[in-house]
Tab-separated table of C-alpha atoms in Angstrom:
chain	number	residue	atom	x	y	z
Y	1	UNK	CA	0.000	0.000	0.000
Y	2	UNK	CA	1.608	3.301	-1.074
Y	3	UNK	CA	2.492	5.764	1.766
Y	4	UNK	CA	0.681	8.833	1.257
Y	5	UNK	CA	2.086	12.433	2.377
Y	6	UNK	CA	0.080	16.018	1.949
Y	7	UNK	CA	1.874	18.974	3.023
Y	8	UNK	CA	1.468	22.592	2.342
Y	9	UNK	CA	3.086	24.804	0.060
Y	10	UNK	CA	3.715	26.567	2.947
Y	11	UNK	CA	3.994	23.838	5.573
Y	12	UNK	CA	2.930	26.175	8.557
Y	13	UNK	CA	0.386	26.093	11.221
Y	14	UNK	CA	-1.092	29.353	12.417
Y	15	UNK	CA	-1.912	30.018	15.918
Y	16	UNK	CA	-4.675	31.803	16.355
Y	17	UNK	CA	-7.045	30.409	18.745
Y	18	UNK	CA	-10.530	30.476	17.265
Y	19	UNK	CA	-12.592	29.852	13.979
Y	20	UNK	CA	-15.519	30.700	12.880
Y	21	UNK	CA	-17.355	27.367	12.017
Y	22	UNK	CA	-19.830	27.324	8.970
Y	23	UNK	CA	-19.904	24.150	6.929
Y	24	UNK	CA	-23.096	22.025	7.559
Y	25	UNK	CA	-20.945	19.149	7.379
Y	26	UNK	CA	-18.733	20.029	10.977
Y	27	UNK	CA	-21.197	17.915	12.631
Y	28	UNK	CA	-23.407	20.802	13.786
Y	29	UNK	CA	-25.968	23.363	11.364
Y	30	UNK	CA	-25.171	26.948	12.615
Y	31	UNK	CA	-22.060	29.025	12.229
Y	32	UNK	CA	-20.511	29.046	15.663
Y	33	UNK	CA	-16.917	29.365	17.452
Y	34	UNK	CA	-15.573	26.769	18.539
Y	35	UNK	CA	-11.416	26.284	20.118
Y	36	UNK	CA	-9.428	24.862	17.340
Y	37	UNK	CA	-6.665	23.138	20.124
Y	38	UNK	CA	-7.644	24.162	23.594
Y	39	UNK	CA	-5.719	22.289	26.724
Y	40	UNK	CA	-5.022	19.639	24.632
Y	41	UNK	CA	-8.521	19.076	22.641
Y	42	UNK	CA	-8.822	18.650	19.342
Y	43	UNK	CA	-11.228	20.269	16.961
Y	44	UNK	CA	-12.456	17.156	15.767
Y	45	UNK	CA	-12.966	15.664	19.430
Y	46	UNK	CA	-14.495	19.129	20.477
Y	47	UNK	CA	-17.248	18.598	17.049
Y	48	UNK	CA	-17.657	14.554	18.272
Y	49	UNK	CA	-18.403	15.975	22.067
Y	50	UNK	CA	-20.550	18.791	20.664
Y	51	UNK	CA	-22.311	16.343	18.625
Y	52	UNK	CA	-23.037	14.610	21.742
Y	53	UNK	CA	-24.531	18.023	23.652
Y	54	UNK	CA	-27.080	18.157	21.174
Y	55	UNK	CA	-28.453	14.740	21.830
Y	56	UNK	CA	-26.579	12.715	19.073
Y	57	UNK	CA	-24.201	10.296	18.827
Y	58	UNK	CA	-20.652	10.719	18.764
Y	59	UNK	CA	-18.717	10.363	15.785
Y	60	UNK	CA	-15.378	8.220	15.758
Y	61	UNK	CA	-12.765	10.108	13.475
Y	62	UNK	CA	-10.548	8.592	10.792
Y	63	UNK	CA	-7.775	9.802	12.326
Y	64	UNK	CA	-8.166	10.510	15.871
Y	65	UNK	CA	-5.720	10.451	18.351
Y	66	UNK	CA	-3.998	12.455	20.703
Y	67	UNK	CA	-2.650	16.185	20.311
Y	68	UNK	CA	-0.030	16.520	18.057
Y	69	UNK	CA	3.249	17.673	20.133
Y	70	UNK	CA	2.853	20.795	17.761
Y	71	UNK	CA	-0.446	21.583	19.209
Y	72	UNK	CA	0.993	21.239	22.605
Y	73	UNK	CA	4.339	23.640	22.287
Y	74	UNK	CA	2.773	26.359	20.676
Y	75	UNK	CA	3.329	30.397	21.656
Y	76	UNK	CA	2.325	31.471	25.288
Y	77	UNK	CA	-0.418	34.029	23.348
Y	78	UNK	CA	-2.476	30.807	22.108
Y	79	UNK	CA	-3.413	29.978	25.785
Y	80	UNK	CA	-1.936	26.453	24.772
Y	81	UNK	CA	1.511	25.638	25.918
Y	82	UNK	CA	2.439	28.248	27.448
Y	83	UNK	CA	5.920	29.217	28.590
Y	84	UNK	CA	6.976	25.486	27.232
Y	85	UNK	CA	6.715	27.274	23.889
Y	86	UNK	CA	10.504	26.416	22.327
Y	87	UNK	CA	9.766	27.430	18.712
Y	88	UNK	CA	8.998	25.596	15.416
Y	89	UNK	CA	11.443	23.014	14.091
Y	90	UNK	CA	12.055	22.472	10.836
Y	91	UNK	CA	10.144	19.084	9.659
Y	92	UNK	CA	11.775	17.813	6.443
Y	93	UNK	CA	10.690	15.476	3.348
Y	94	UNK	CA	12.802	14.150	1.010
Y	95	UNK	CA	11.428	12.065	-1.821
Y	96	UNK	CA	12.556	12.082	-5.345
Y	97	UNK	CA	10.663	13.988	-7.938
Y	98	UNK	CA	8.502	11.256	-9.620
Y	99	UNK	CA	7.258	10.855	-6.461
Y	100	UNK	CA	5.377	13.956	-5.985
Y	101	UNK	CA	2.749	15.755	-7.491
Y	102	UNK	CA	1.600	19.426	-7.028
Y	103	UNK	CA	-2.293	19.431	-6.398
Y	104	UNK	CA	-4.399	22.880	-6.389
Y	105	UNK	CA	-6.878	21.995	-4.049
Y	106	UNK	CA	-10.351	24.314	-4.331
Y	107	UNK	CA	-13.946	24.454	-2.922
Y	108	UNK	CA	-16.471	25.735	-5.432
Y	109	UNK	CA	-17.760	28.800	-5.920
Y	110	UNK	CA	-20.809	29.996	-3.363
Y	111	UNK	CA	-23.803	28.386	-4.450
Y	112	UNK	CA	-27.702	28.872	-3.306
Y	113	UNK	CA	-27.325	26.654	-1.010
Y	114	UNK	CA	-24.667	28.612	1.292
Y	115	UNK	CA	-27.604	31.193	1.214
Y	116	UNK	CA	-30.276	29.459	2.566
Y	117	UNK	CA	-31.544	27.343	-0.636
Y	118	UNK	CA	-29.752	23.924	0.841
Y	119	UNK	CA	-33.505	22.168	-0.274
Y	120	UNK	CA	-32.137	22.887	-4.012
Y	121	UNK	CA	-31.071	19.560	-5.397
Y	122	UNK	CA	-27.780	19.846	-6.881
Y	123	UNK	CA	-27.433	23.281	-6.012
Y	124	UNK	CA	-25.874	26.017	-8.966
Y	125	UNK	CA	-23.696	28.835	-8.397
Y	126	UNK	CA	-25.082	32.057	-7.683
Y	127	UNK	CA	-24.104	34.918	-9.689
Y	128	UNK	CA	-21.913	35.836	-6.897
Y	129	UNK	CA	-20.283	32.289	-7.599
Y	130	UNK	CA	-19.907	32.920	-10.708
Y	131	UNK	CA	-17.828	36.296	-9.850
Y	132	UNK	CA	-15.386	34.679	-7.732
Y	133	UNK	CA	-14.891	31.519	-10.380
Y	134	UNK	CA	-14.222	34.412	-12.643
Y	135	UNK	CA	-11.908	35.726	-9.995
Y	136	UNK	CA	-10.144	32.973	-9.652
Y	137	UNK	CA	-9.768	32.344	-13.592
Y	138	UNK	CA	-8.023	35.590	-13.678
Y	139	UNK	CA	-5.840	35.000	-10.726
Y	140	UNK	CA	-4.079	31.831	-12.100
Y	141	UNK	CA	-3.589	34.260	-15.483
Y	142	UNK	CA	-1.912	36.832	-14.015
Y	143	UNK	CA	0.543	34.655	-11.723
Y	144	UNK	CA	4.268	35.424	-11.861
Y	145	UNK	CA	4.728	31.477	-12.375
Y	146	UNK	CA	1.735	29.520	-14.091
Y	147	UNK	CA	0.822	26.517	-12.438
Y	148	UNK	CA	0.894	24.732	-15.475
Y	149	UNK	CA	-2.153	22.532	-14.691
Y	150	UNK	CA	-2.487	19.324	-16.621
Y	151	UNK	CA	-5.162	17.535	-15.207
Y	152	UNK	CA	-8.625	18.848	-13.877
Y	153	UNK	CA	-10.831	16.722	-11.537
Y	154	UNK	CA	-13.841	17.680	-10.225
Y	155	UNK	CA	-16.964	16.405	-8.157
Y	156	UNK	CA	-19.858	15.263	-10.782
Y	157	UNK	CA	-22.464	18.060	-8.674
Y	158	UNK	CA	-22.985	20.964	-10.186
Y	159	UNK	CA	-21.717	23.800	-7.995
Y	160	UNK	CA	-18.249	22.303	-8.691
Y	161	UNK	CA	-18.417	21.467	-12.385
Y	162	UNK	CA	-19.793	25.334	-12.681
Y	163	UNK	CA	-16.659	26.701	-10.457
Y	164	UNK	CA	-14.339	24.583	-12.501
Y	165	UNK	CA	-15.683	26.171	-15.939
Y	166	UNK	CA	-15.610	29.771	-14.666
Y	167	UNK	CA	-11.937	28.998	-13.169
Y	168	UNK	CA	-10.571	27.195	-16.342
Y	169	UNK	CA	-12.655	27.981	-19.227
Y	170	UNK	CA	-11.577	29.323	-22.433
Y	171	UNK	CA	-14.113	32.036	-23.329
Y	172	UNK	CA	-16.704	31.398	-25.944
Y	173	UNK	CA	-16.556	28.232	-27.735
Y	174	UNK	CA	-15.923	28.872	-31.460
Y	175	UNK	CA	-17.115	25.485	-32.255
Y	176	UNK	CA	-19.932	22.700	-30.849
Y	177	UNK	CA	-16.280	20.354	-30.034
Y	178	UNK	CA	-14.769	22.668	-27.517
Y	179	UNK	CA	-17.930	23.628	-24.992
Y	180	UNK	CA	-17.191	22.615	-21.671
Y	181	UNK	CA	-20.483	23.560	-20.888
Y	182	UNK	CA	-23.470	25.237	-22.678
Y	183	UNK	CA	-25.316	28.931	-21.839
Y	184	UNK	CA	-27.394	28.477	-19.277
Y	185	UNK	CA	-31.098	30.760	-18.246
Y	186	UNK	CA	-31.294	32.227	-15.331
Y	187	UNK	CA	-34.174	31.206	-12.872
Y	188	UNK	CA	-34.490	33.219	-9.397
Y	189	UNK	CA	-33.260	31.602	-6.389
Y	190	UNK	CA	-32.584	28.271	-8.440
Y	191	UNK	CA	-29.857	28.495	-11.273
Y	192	UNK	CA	-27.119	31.868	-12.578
Y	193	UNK	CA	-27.727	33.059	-16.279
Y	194	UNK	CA	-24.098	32.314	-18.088
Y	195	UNK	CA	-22.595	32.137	-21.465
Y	196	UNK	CA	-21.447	28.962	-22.934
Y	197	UNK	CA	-17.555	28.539	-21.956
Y	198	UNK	CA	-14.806	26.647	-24.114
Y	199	UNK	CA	-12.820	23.719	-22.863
Y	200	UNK	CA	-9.739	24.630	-20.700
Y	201	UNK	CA	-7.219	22.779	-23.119
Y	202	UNK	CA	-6.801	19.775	-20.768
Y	203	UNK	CA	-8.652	16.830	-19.639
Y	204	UNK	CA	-11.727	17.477	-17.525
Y	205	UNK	CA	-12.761	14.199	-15.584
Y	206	UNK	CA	-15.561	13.954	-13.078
Y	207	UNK	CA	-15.018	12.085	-10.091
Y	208	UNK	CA	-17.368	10.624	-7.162
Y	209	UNK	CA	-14.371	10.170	-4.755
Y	210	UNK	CA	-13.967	13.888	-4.127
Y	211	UNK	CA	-17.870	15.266	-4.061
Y	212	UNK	CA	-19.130	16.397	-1.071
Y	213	UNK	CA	-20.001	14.729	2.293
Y	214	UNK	CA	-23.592	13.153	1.588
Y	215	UNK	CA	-25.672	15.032	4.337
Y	216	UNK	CA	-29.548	15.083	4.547
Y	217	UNK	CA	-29.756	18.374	2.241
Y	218	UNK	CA	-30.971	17.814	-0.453
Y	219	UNK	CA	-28.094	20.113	-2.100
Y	220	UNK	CA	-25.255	16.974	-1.780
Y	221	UNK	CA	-27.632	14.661	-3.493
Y	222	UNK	CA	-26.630	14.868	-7.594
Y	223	UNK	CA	-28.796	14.845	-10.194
Y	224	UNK	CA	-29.323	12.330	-13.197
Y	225	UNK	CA	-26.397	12.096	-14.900
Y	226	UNK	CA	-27.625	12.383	-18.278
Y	227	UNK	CA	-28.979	16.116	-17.138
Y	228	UNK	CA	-25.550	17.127	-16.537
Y	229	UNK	CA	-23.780	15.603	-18.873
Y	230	UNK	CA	-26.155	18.223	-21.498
Y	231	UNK	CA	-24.759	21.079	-19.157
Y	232	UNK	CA	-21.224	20.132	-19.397
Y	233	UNK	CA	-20.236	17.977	-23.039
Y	234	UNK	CA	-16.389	18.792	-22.275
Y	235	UNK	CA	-16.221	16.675	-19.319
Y	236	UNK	CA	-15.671	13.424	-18.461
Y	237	UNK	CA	-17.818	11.260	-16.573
Y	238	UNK	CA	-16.610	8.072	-17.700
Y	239	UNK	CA	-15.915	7.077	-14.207
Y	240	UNK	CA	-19.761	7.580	-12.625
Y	241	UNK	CA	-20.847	4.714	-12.649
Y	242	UNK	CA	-24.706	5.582	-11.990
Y	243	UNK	CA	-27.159	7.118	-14.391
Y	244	UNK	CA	-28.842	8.124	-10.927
Y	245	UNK	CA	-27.481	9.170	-7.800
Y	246	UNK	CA	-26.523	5.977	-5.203
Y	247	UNK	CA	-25.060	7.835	-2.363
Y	248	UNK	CA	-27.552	10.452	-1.428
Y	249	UNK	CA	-30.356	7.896	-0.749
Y	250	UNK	CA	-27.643	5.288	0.984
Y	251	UNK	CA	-26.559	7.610	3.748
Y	252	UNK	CA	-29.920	9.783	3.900
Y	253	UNK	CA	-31.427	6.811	5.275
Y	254	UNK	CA	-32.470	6.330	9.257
Y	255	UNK	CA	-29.856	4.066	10.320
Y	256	UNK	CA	-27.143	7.277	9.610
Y	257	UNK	CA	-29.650	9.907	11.630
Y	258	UNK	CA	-26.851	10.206	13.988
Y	259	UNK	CA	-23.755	10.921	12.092
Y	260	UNK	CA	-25.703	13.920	9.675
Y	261	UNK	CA	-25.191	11.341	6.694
Y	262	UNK	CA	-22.235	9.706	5.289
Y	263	UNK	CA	-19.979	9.378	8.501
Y	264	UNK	CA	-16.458	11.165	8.849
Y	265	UNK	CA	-14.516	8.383	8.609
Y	266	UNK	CA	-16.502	7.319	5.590
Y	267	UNK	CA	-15.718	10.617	3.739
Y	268	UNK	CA	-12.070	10.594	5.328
Y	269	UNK	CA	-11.500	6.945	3.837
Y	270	UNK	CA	-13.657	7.794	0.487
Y	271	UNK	CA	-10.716	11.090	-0.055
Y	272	UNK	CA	-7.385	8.887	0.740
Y	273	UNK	CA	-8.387	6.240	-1.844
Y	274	UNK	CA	-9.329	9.532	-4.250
Y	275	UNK	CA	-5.602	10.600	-3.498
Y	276	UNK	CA	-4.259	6.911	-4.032
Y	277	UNK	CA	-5.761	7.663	-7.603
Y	278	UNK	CA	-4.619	10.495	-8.379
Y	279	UNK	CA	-0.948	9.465	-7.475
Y	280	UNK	CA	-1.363	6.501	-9.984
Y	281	UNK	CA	-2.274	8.984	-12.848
Y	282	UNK	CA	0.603	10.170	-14.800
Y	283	UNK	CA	-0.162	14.133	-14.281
Y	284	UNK	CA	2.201	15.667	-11.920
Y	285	UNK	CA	0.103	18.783	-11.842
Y	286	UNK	CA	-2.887	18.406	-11.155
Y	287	UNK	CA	-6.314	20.868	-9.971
Y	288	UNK	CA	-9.216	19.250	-7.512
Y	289	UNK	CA	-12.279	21.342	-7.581
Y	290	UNK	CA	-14.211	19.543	-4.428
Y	291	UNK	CA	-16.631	21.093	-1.500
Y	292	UNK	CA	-15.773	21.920	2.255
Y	293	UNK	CA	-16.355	19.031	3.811
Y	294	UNK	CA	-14.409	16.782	1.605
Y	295	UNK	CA	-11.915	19.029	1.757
Y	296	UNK	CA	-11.361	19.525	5.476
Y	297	UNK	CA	-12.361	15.536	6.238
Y	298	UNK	CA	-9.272	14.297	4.237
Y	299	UNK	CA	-6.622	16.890	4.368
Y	300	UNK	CA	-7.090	17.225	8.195
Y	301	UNK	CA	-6.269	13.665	8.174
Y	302	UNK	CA	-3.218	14.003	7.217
Y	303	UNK	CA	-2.168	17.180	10.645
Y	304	UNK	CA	-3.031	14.683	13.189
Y	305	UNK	CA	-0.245	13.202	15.633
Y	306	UNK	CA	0.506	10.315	13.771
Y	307	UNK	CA	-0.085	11.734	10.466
Y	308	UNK	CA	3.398	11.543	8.177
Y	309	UNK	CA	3.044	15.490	7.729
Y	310	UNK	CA	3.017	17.958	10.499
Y	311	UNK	CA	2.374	21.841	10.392
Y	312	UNK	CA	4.924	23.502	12.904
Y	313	UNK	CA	3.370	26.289	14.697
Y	314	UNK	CA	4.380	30.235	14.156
Y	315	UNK	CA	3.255	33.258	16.176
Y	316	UNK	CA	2.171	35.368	13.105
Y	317	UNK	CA	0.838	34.887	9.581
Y	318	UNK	CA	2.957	35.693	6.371
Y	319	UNK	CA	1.052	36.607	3.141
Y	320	UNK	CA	-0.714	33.530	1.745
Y	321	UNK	CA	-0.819	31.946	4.820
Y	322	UNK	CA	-3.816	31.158	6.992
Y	323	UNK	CA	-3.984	33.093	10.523
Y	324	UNK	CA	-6.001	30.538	12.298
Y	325	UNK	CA	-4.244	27.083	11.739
Y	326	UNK	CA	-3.126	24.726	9.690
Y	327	UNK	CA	-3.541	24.857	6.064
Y	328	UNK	CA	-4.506	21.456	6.728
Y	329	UNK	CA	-7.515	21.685	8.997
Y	330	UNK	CA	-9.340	24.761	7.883
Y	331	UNK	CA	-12.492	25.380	6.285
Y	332	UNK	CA	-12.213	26.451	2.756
Y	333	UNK	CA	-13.520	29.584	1.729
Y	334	UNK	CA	-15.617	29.476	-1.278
Y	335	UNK	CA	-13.802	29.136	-4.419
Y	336	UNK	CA	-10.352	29.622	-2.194
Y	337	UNK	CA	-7.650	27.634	-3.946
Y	338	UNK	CA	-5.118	25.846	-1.601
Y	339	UNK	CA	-1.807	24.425	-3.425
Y	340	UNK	CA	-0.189	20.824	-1.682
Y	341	UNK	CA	2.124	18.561	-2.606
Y	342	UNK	CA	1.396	14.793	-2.542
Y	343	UNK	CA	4.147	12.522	-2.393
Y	344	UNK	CA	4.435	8.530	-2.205
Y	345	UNK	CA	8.093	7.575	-1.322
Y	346	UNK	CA	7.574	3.720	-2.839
Y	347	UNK	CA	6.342	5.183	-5.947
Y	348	UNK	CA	7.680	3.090	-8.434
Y	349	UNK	CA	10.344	4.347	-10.963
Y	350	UNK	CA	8.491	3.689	-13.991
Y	351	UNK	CA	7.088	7.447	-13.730
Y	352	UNK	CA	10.964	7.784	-14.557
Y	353	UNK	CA	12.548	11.872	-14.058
Y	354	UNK	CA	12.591	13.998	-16.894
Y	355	UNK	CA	15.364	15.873	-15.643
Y	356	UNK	CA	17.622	12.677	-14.794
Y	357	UNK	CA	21.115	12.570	-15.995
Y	358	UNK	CA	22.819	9.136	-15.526
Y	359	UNK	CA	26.603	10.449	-15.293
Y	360	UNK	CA	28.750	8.179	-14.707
Y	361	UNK	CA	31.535	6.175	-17.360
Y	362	UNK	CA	29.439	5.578	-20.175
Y	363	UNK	CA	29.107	9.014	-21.544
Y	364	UNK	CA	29.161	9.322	-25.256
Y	365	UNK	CA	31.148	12.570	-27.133
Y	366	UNK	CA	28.828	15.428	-26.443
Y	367	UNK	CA	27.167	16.768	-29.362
Y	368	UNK	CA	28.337	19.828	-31.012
């Protein structure tokens, strides 16, 4: 079984010592503040215990455990630690280069359901969405150093096929074989008016492993996927195996009351084997267009104690860091793009190094 890392660009954790919680799939339905590491207690134990102050049951984690000795030496201003605070250390990784693969992690675009229409089924973008897809889009044009990207997955709902057209699209198609997706009419409160949008100029590929946490909202359940398929003939969805949706109605049903749907470690289990994937592809750059919950479920599981990647903590946030913690274990903002780099150190070598010069006796008269 390959040995999975996920680490930051960055590799930081931030130390401020509360967040502002307001994903329906933390365990709990209203935005609230909860510690993120308070005398020793994670913010996944504090969701399982709040989970149990509300009457339901506890949920065991993925990758629970106890507090990471990062959590515990951080700066005396946290209120955790305290004067034991001895400073980050450096925590280094060393794997060749055809191990590794740079993934731009992102959460879609707002959608109607992040404004109170979570009864929509297969939620769209609102036009605000659509603004910050088109934000986005223009962000990765005007970067000193283009990311390059060679591969685009993204979860078969809508919200995030919609974010990863506005983000990646080409303009106007100038012919019926480059639409990534077709115009689309407005209707109030229910789906964005938008233009038709040309392929990005790489593959597109839908993917169930990285859609959102099924919850009872109707919003996580996806649509038929001959309906989206119309919307979006540049993608695809060879690997759905459903005309209709499976999930929604598997972990809707009573037996999962307790657990707000699919459970954590479900979703945390359903994301590593999603990464195991994408590490067997032969992209080494690679975007992920996926929802909160997804997101924080399997990245988080890789900042826990035992966890092959660790944040070490600072006392103050540089530009493109996150103040609050680890880059890791926050919520996504809508349509915020994260970049990580996955490595496997068993990898095998048949992924081979572009850049690799053998040396050695055998070399040959060099070319004039």
């Amino acid at each position: 079984m390959p040995c999975l890392h996920v680490s930051s660009i960055t590799q930081v954790l931030h130390t401020d010592r509360w967040h502002s919680v307001a994903c329906r799939h933390s365990g709990y339905q209203k935005p609230t503040q909860l510690p993120i590491r308070v005398e020793g207690i994670s913010r996944r134990k504090g969701q399982s215990c709040f989970a149990g102050l509300r009457g339901l049951k506890p949920v065991a984690m993925a990758s629970a455990g106890p507090p990471a000795e990062e959590f515990r030496n951080t700066p005396p201003e946290t209120g955790v630690g305290g004067a034991s605070y001895r400073g980050p250390a450096p925590i280094l990784n060393l794997v060749p280069v055809r191990c590794s693969k740079t993934v731009h992690f992102i959460r879609h675009g707002e959608g109607f359901h992040n404004i109170g229409f979570d009864a929509n089924v297969d939620a769209h973008l609102t036009p605000f969405g659509w603004t910050q897809a088109h934000a986005l889009n223009h962000h990765l044009q005007t970067l000193s150093r283009p990311p390059e990207i060679q591969l685009i997955v993204v979860s078969p709902l809508v919200r995030t096929l919609e974010t990863a057209t506005g983000a990646f699209g080409k303009g106007l198609p100038q012919d019926p074989t480059t639409v990534m997706m077709t115009a689309l009419a407005g209707s109030p409160d229910w789906q964005s008016e938008h233009a038709a949008v040309a392929l990005p100029g790489v593959p597109v590929i839908a993917h169930e492993g990285c859609r959102e946490r099924v919850s009872w909202s109707k919003c996580d359940s996806r649509r038929s996927l001959a309906k989206t398929k119309a919307q979006f003939p540049g993608v695809d969805f060879s690997l759905i195996q459903s005309e209709e949706d499976s999930m929604w109605p598997e972990f809707t049903q009573a037996a999962h009351r307790g657990t707000f749907g699919e459970p954590d470690t479900h979703v945390t289990d359903r994301g590593i084997n999603f990464l195991h994937w994408l590490m067997d592809r032969d992209e080494s750059r690679i975007a992920v267009v996926s929802h909160c919950g997804w997101l924080f479920h399997t990245l988080s599981a890789f900042s826990h104690d035992s966890a092959p990647v660790k944040s070490p903590p600072i006392s103050s946030a540089a530009p493109g860091m996150h103040p609050q913690s680890s880059e890791l274990d926050v919520d996504f903002q809508n349509c915020e793009m994260r970049t990580m780099v996955l490595t496997d150190p068993r990898t095998g070598p048949e992924r081979g190094d572009l850049a690799w010069f053998p040396g050695g006796q055998n070399i040959t008269k060099i070319p004039q």
